Structure formats: structure tokens, C-alpha cells
Amino acid sequence: ERIINGYDAVVLAAGCEQPRDLPVPGRGLDGVHFAMQFLTQQNRRNGQESLAGEKDIVAKGKHVVVIGGGDTGADCVGTANRQGAASVTQLELLPQPPQQPDKMLTWPNWPNRLRTSSSHDEGCERMWAVSTTSFEGNGAVERLRGIGVDWKQADGRWEMSQMDGSEFELEADLVLLAMGFASPIHDGLIEQLAVATDQRGNVDANTTDYATSVPGVFAAGDIRRGQSLVVWAIREGRQCARAVDSFLMGSSELPA
């Protein structure tokens, strides 16, 4: 309320930080954490910031399983290795991409290729087309159970099915969930502002004037479009600045 009353225009650009969860049996066991809890703690250690009152999430001497094959997952792999993990395994729900992209593919198909980062080169076992079915342990996670999955295209959409006989078990003392981000965090700012959200939980605003349902409040970047690339955040930030300038001044000479 103080923000709205104290400013003529407010831009929401807080990103898309609600991590995608994995609601399987054993999710509540100690040692199963969201990736960003693990990564931001290490950043703060490097910056010599206090972690007082927080439970340390450290990979040293542990068998680490990272669920999710994107950039965040790769960051977890590298950080776990540098902390001295006993082993690191990364699980990915999708099939393994080819070493070389199929350059004959045409839009809207995407020429996927296997991407291996420097973090993977430091040491990591990678498993593809697998789904986690449960975590097990006595108070703290000790094992991960999973199953292989098969992907088939039906009516233009990809459908996943579990493969009988492909069940597996991994030793796991630390599990890091790096499966992307579902929406902006609603607790606090978004709920108190009472701005409308779309079906995915993002702040609802178009790309013409970037205005939300609350007069004088605008939204740009991942908080509006969902998890995306930094180039989109830059573009939307510039366009939103022009929209705010027009809102305040009646017109704008800023670049579109």
C-alpha cells in the first residue's frame, strides 16, 4: 500500500522464482532440497555472508542426485563436485539428445543436440529418460527410486509412459530439485497488490503497454512471461520503460 500510494508508477520485474516441485513419496525427508537453496547458500559462503539460523546444505562426502538437466542442474553438479561430493548423478526426464543436431529439421521442430558443460566434465553420471518415483530413508533421504520412461508422439503431442522392468535405485544422501520454475512467487508482493494472474500464475500484462490490472502497476520479464531467457528480459524491460514513460508523460521518445 505504501508503494502504490508513494509512487506514480511501479514496475514488477521480480522474475519467476517459484521452483517446480516433485510431489512423490518421501519428498519431506531431510536432504531433499530445491536447487536454489543449495546454490545461493554457496554463493553466500563465497561472499563471506552469515548463514546463521539456517541448516547447512553441503555435498561434501555425500552421494548427490540432481534432478533436472538444464543450466541450474549443471550448476548443482559443478558446485557439488567442488564441495567434495562422493558421487554426483544427474537425472533427466527427456531422452538423450544426439551428439550432432539434425540440420535438416525445419520449424517448429528444434534441432536438439547434447550439451555438456564444464561442470559435467568435472565428474558426473548422467541418466536420461528416467522419472523419480520415490525417496526413501529413516528421517533423512538414503535412496532414490526411479523408472525408465518412453516418449511417443500422438496427435502432434509428446506423451510419456513408464517402461515395465526399468525400475532402478540410487544411493542418495542429498537430492537437489532443479526442474525449472513454475511461476513468480505470489506470497507478499503479488498477493498484496492483488494484480490479476494468467492461467500459469504469471502476472497478467500484455506486450503493448505492459499494464497490469492495477492502475499504475506494470510487469515485464519472467514475472510476466514465465521462465525464459535474459534477452527477453532485456527486451521487455526496454519496452516497459517506454510504456511507463508514455503513461506518465502522455508520449515517449524512448526506442520501441
mmCIF file of C-alpha atoms in Angstrom:
data_model
loop_
_atom_site.group_PDB
_atom_site.id
_atom_site.type_symbol
_atom_site.label_atom_id
_atom_site.label_comp_id
_atom_site.label_asym_id
_atom_site.label_seq_id
_atom_site.Cartn_x
_atom_site.Cartn_y
_atom_site.Cartn_z
ATOM 1 C CA GLU A 1 0.000 0.000 0.000
ATOM 2 C CA ARG A 2 2.869 2.393 0.799
ATOM 3 C CA ILE A 3 4.465 1.643 -2.578
ATOM 4 C CA ILE A 4 1.249 2.276 -4.503
ATOM 5 C CA ASN A 5 0.496 5.482 -2.602
ATOM 6 C CA GLY A 6 4.043 6.790 -2.797
ATOM 7 C CA TYR A 7 4.799 6.364 -6.488
ATOM 8 C CA ASP A 8 3.115 7.287 -9.737
ATOM 9 C CA ALA A 9 4.238 4.085 -11.489
ATOM 10 C CA VAL A 10 5.532 0.728 -10.271
ATOM 11 C CA VAL A 11 7.219 -1.923 -12.435
ATOM 12 C CA LEU A 12 7.182 -5.552 -11.335
ATOM 13 C CA ALA A 13 10.307 -7.288 -12.638
ATOM 14 C CA ALA A 14 10.967 -9.807 -9.873
ATOM 15 C CA GLY A 15 11.474 -12.853 -12.083
ATOM 16 C CA CYS A 16 9.950 -16.323 -11.982
ATOM 17 C CA GLU A 17 11.315 -17.885 -8.811
ATOM 18 C CA GLN A 18 8.749 -20.462 -7.648
ATOM 19 C CA PRO A 19 10.613 -23.753 -8.186
ATOM 20 C CA ARG A 20 8.810 -26.716 -9.730
ATOM 21 C CA ASP A 21 8.321 -29.340 -7.030
ATOM 22 C CA LEU A 22 8.309 -33.147 -7.181
ATOM 23 C CA PRO A 23 5.366 -34.459 -5.109
ATOM 24 C CA VAL A 24 6.391 -38.115 -4.726
ATOM 25 C CA PRO A 25 6.523 -40.272 -1.577
ATOM 26 C CA GLY A 26 9.418 -39.234 0.665
ATOM 27 C CA ARG A 27 9.567 -35.652 -0.590
ATOM 28 C CA GLY A 28 9.557 -34.399 3.004
ATOM 29 C CA LEU A 29 12.681 -36.299 4.020
ATOM 30 C CA ASP A 30 15.669 -34.292 5.205
ATOM 31 C CA GLY A 31 18.241 -33.923 2.443
ATOM 32 C CA VAL A 32 15.787 -33.222 -0.404
ATOM 33 C CA HIS A 33 16.102 -29.558 -1.367
ATOM 34 C CA PHE A 34 15.347 -27.151 -4.162
ATOM 35 C CA ALA A 35 18.438 -26.369 -6.220
ATOM 36 C CA MET A 36 18.415 -22.656 -5.466
ATOM 37 C CA GLN A 37 18.538 -23.300 -1.718
ATOM 38 C CA PHE A 38 21.797 -25.167 -2.302
ATOM 39 C CA LEU A 39 23.303 -22.766 -4.838
ATOM 40 C CA THR A 40 22.526 -19.499 -3.066
ATOM 41 C CA GLN A 41 23.987 -20.829 0.180
ATOM 42 C CA GLN A 42 27.282 -21.481 -1.593
ATOM 43 C CA ASN A 43 27.252 -18.004 -3.137
ATOM 44 C CA ARG A 44 26.803 -16.528 0.317
ATOM 45 C CA ARG A 45 29.648 -18.628 1.715
ATOM 46 C CA ASN A 46 31.874 -17.360 -1.067
ATOM 47 C CA GLY A 47 30.828 -13.822 -0.172
ATOM 48 C CA GLN A 48 31.558 -14.485 3.488
ATOM 49 C CA GLU A 49 27.934 -13.774 4.401
ATOM 50 C CA SER A 50 26.366 -15.255 7.511
ATOM 51 C CA LEU A 51 24.217 -18.397 7.332
ATOM 52 C CA ALA A 52 23.247 -18.106 10.992
ATOM 53 C CA GLY A 53 19.986 -19.863 11.762
ATOM 54 C CA GLU A 54 19.986 -21.878 8.517
ATOM 55 C CA LYS A 55 20.648 -25.569 8.072
ATOM 56 C CA ASP A 56 23.806 -26.042 6.009
ATOM 57 C CA ILE A 57 23.192 -27.817 2.702
ATOM 58 C CA VAL A 58 26.610 -29.237 1.799
ATOM 59 C CA ALA A 59 27.572 -32.027 -0.616
ATOM 60 C CA LYS A 60 30.920 -32.965 0.973
ATOM 61 C CA GLY A 61 31.204 -36.750 1.272
ATOM 62 C CA LYS A 62 27.637 -37.329 0.071
ATOM 63 C CA HIS A 63 26.102 -39.212 -2.831
ATOM 64 C CA VAL A 64 24.332 -36.385 -4.659
ATOM 65 C CA VAL A 65 21.480 -36.781 -7.133
ATOM 66 C CA VAL A 66 20.487 -33.768 -9.226
ATOM 67 C CA ILE A 67 17.023 -33.994 -10.809
ATOM 68 C CA GLY A 68 16.813 -31.791 -13.900
ATOM 69 C CA GLY A 69 19.103 -31.474 -16.890
ATOM 70 C CA GLY A 70 19.155 -27.718 -17.514
ATOM 71 C CA ASP A 71 21.574 -24.950 -16.594
ATOM 72 C CA THR A 72 20.521 -24.914 -12.944
ATOM 73 C CA GLY A 73 21.123 -28.649 -12.743
ATOM 74 C CA ALA A 74 24.576 -28.229 -14.278
ATOM 75 C CA ASP A 75 25.370 -25.554 -11.677
ATOM 76 C CA CYS A 76 24.407 -28.041 -8.955
ATOM 77 C CA VAL A 77 26.678 -30.681 -10.485
ATOM 78 C CA GLY A 78 29.685 -28.356 -10.542
ATOM 79 C CA THR A 79 29.072 -26.971 -7.050
ATOM 80 C CA ALA A 80 28.584 -30.466 -5.574
ATOM 81 C CA ASN A 81 31.861 -31.626 -7.115
ATOM 82 C CA ARG A 82 33.767 -28.627 -5.788
ATOM 83 C CA GLN A 83 32.335 -29.218 -2.325
ATOM 84 C CA GLY A 84 33.762 -32.754 -2.397
ATOM 85 C CA ALA A 85 30.751 -34.964 -3.136
ATOM 86 C CA ALA A 86 31.353 -38.718 -3.030
ATOM 87 C CA SER A 87 29.397 -39.072 -6.290
ATOM 88 C CA VAL A 88 27.143 -36.961 -8.482
ATOM 89 C CA THR A 89 24.339 -38.314 -10.671
ATOM 90 C CA GLN A 90 22.093 -36.149 -12.828
ATOM 91 C CA LEU A 91 18.640 -37.365 -13.904
ATOM 92 C CA GLU A 92 16.752 -36.038 -16.911
ATOM 93 C CA LEU A 93 13.147 -36.853 -17.812
ATOM 94 C CA LEU A 94 13.695 -36.371 -21.553
ATOM 95 C CA PRO A 95 15.644 -38.705 -23.874
ATOM 96 C CA GLN A 96 19.323 -38.064 -24.525
ATOM 97 C CA PRO A 97 19.750 -35.633 -27.443
ATOM 98 C CA PRO A 98 22.032 -36.594 -30.348
ATOM 99 C CA GLN A 99 25.701 -35.588 -30.328
ATOM 100 C CA GLN A 100 25.114 -33.588 -33.524
ATOM 101 C CA PRO A 101 21.909 -31.673 -34.353
ATOM 102 C CA ASP A 102 19.751 -32.724 -37.305
ATOM 103 C CA LYS A 103 20.267 -29.715 -39.561
ATOM 104 C CA MET A 104 17.524 -30.882 -41.926
ATOM 105 C CA LEU A 105 14.846 -30.205 -39.314
ATOM 106 C CA THR A 106 12.509 -27.322 -40.079
ATOM 107 C CA TRP A 107 10.457 -25.055 -37.853
ATOM 108 C CA PRO A 108 8.688 -25.669 -35.493
ATOM 109 C CA ASN A 109 10.941 -28.636 -34.728
ATOM 110 C CA TRP A 110 14.089 -27.785 -32.808
ATOM 111 C CA PRO A 111 17.496 -29.276 -33.759
ATOM 112 C CA ASN A 112 18.434 -30.535 -30.298
ATOM 113 C CA ARG A 113 21.981 -31.574 -29.507
ATOM 114 C CA LEU A 114 23.698 -32.962 -26.442
ATOM 115 C CA ARG A 115 25.168 -30.167 -24.350
ATOM 116 C CA THR A 116 27.973 -30.969 -21.939
ATOM 117 C CA SER A 117 29.197 -28.192 -19.673
ATOM 118 C CA SER A 118 32.462 -27.781 -17.826
ATOM 119 C CA SER A 119 30.566 -28.847 -14.696
ATOM 120 C CA HIS A 120 29.822 -32.232 -16.248
ATOM 121 C CA ASP A 121 33.471 -32.578 -17.221
ATOM 122 C CA GLU A 122 34.391 -32.333 -13.535
ATOM 123 C CA GLY A 123 32.631 -35.638 -12.924
ATOM 124 C CA CYS A 124 29.010 -36.723 -13.248
ATOM 125 C CA GLU A 125 26.961 -39.726 -14.278
ATOM 126 C CA ARG A 126 24.025 -38.701 -16.444
ATOM 127 C CA MET A 127 20.825 -40.718 -16.806
ATOM 128 C CA TRP A 128 18.277 -39.897 -19.495
ATOM 129 C CA ALA A 129 14.566 -40.665 -19.915
ATOM 130 C CA VAL A 130 14.052 -41.541 -16.262
ATOM 131 C CA SER A 131 11.404 -40.497 -13.761
ATOM 132 C CA THR A 132 11.740 -40.401 -9.969
ATOM 133 C CA THR A 133 9.029 -42.412 -8.206
ATOM 134 C CA SER A 134 10.004 -42.036 -4.533
ATOM 135 C CA PHE A 135 12.617 -41.100 -1.943
ATOM 136 C CA GLU A 136 13.342 -43.458 0.944
ATOM 137 C CA GLY A 137 15.142 -43.167 4.254
ATOM 138 C CA ASN A 138 14.749 -43.037 8.016
ATOM 139 C CA GLY A 139 14.120 -39.329 8.600
ATOM 140 C CA ALA A 140 16.730 -38.360 6.015
ATOM 141 C CA VAL A 141 16.942 -39.436 2.389
ATOM 142 C CA GLU A 142 19.075 -42.533 1.770
ATOM 143 C CA ARG A 143 17.795 -43.850 -1.544
ATOM 144 C CA LEU A 144 16.031 -42.674 -4.679
ATOM 145 C CA ARG A 145 13.811 -44.989 -6.676
ATOM 146 C CA GLY A 146 13.002 -44.339 -10.307
ATOM 147 C CA ILE A 147 11.860 -45.877 -13.555
ATOM 148 C CA GLY A 148 12.700 -45.508 -17.218
ATOM 149 C CA VAL A 149 10.205 -43.692 -19.441
ATOM 150 C CA ASP A 150 9.355 -43.816 -23.126
ATOM 151 C CA TRP A 151 8.289 -40.834 -25.222
ATOM 152 C CA LYS A 152 5.975 -41.189 -28.216
ATOM 153 C CA GLN A 153 4.254 -38.621 -30.368
ATOM 154 C CA ALA A 154 0.473 -38.791 -30.669
ATOM 155 C CA ASP A 155 -1.729 -36.199 -32.390
ATOM 156 C CA GLY A 156 1.198 -33.804 -32.565
ATOM 157 C CA ARG A 157 1.909 -34.041 -28.834
ATOM 158 C CA TRP A 158 4.557 -35.978 -26.945
ATOM 159 C CA GLU A 159 3.255 -38.484 -24.410
ATOM 160 C CA MET A 160 5.293 -40.193 -21.716
ATOM 161 C CA SER A 161 4.793 -43.727 -20.403
ATOM 162 C CA GLN A 162 6.694 -45.779 -17.835
ATOM 163 C CA MET A 163 8.633 -48.796 -19.050
ATOM 164 C CA ASP A 164 7.980 -52.049 -17.203
ATOM 165 C CA GLY A 165 11.118 -53.699 -15.854
ATOM 166 C CA SER A 166 13.184 -50.491 -15.973
ATOM 167 C CA GLU A 167 12.982 -49.703 -12.252
ATOM 168 C CA PHE A 168 16.221 -48.628 -10.574
ATOM 169 C CA GLU A 169 17.552 -47.487 -7.205
ATOM 170 C CA LEU A 170 20.283 -44.959 -6.417
ATOM 171 C CA GLU A 171 22.103 -44.259 -3.186
ATOM 172 C CA ALA A 172 21.337 -40.649 -2.307
ATOM 173 C CA ASP A 173 22.306 -38.561 0.731
ATOM 174 C CA LEU A 174 21.474 -35.244 -0.936
ATOM 175 C CA VAL A 175 18.844 -34.685 -3.644
ATOM 176 C CA LEU A 176 18.647 -31.357 -5.472
ATOM 177 C CA LEU A 177 15.477 -30.489 -7.410
ATOM 178 C CA ALA A 178 16.448 -28.458 -10.498
ATOM 179 C CA MET A 179 13.370 -28.897 -12.679
ATOM 180 C CA GLY A 180 12.788 -25.303 -13.623
ATOM 181 C CA PHE A 181 10.441 -22.659 -12.275
ATOM 182 C CA ALA A 182 6.655 -22.753 -12.354
ATOM 183 C CA SER A 183 5.678 -19.112 -11.725
ATOM 184 C CA PRO A 184 6.576 -15.964 -9.795
ATOM 185 C CA ILE A 185 6.375 -16.198 -6.015
ATOM 186 C CA HIS A 186 2.917 -14.956 -5.017
ATOM 187 C CA ASP A 187 3.473 -14.641 -1.267
ATOM 188 C CA GLY A 188 3.876 -10.996 -0.308
ATOM 189 C CA LEU A 189 4.073 -8.549 -3.174
ATOM 190 C CA ILE A 190 1.830 -10.130 -5.810
ATOM 191 C CA GLU A 191 -0.857 -11.179 -3.334
ATOM 192 C CA GLN A 192 -0.871 -7.819 -1.563
ATOM 193 C CA LEU A 193 -1.013 -5.863 -4.811
ATOM 194 C CA ALA A 194 -3.900 -8.129 -5.918
ATOM 195 C CA VAL A 195 -2.801 -7.979 -9.566
ATOM 196 C CA ALA A 196 -4.502 -10.436 -11.912
ATOM 197 C CA THR A 197 -2.528 -13.515 -12.952
ATOM 198 C CA ASP A 198 -2.824 -15.756 -16.006
ATOM 199 C CA GLN A 199 -3.512 -19.493 -16.122
ATOM 200 C CA ARG A 200 0.146 -20.275 -15.377
ATOM 201 C CA GLY A 201 0.262 -17.963 -12.376
ATOM 202 C CA ASN A 202 2.283 -15.208 -14.057
ATOM 203 C CA VAL A 203 1.320 -11.553 -13.641
ATOM 204 C CA ASP A 204 -1.147 -10.785 -16.416
ATOM 205 C CA ALA A 205 0.026 -7.952 -18.697
ATOM 206 C CA ASN A 206 0.250 -7.585 -22.468
ATOM 207 C CA THR A 207 3.246 -6.513 -24.571
ATOM 208 C CA THR A 208 1.588 -3.305 -25.804
ATOM 209 C CA ASP A 209 1.535 -1.238 -22.626
ATOM 210 C CA TYR A 210 2.729 -3.832 -20.042
ATOM 211 C CA ALA A 211 -0.025 -2.622 -17.708
ATOM 212 C CA THR A 212 -1.429 -4.962 -15.070
ATOM 213 C CA SER A 213 -4.970 -4.997 -13.725
ATOM 214 C CA VAL A 214 -3.936 -2.415 -11.098
ATOM 215 C CA PRO A 215 -3.644 1.158 -12.481
ATOM 216 C CA GLY A 216 -0.079 2.421 -12.440
ATOM 217 C CA VAL A 217 1.424 -1.040 -11.955
ATOM 218 C CA PHE A 218 3.335 -2.642 -14.830
ATOM 219 C CA ALA A 219 5.057 -6.013 -15.273
ATOM 220 C CA ALA A 220 7.926 -7.136 -17.503
ATOM 221 C CA GLY A 221 10.262 -10.085 -17.922
ATOM 222 C CA ASP A 222 9.886 -13.532 -16.374
ATOM 223 C CA ILE A 223 7.330 -12.329 -13.819
ATOM 224 C CA ARG A 224 5.034 -11.674 -16.820
ATOM 225 C CA ARG A 225 6.077 -14.306 -19.386
ATOM 226 C CA GLY A 226 7.323 -17.118 -17.148
ATOM 227 C CA GLN A 227 10.745 -18.751 -17.089
ATOM 228 C CA SER A 228 12.621 -17.535 -20.141
ATOM 229 C CA LEU A 229 15.897 -16.111 -21.447
ATOM 230 C CA VAL A 230 17.720 -12.970 -20.313
ATOM 231 C CA VAL A 231 17.428 -11.491 -23.817
ATOM 232 C CA TRP A 232 13.643 -11.460 -23.399
ATOM 233 C CA ALA A 233 14.003 -9.748 -20.026
ATOM 234 C CA ILE A 234 16.179 -7.045 -21.621
ATOM 235 C CA ARG A 235 13.719 -6.513 -24.482
ATOM 236 C CA GLU A 236 10.683 -6.379 -22.197
ATOM 237 C CA GLY A 237 12.448 -4.075 -19.739
ATOM 238 C CA ARG A 238 13.123 -1.559 -22.514
ATOM 239 C CA GLN A 239 9.621 -1.772 -23.932
ATOM 240 C CA CYS A 240 8.096 -1.479 -20.474
ATOM 241 C CA ALA A 241 10.193 1.627 -19.807
ATOM 242 C CA ARG A 242 8.687 3.215 -22.911
ATOM 243 C CA ALA A 243 5.187 2.201 -21.791
ATOM 244 C CA VAL A 244 5.738 3.761 -18.354
ATOM 245 C CA ASP A 245 7.131 6.931 -19.923
ATOM 246 C CA SER A 246 4.011 7.184 -22.125
ATOM 247 C CA PHE A 247 1.794 6.563 -19.084
ATOM 248 C CA LEU A 248 3.452 9.364 -17.122
ATOM 249 C CA MET A 249 4.090 11.882 -19.908
ATOM 250 C CA GLY A 250 1.418 11.124 -22.500
ATOM 251 C CA SER A 251 4.035 10.139 -25.095
ATOM 252 C CA SER A 252 7.568 8.780 -25.239
ATOM 253 C CA GLU A 253 10.695 9.256 -27.323
ATOM 254 C CA LEU A 254 12.307 6.109 -25.925
ATOM 255 C CA PRO A 255 13.064 3.370 -28.511
ATOM 256 C CA ALA A 256 10.279 0.848 -29.055
#
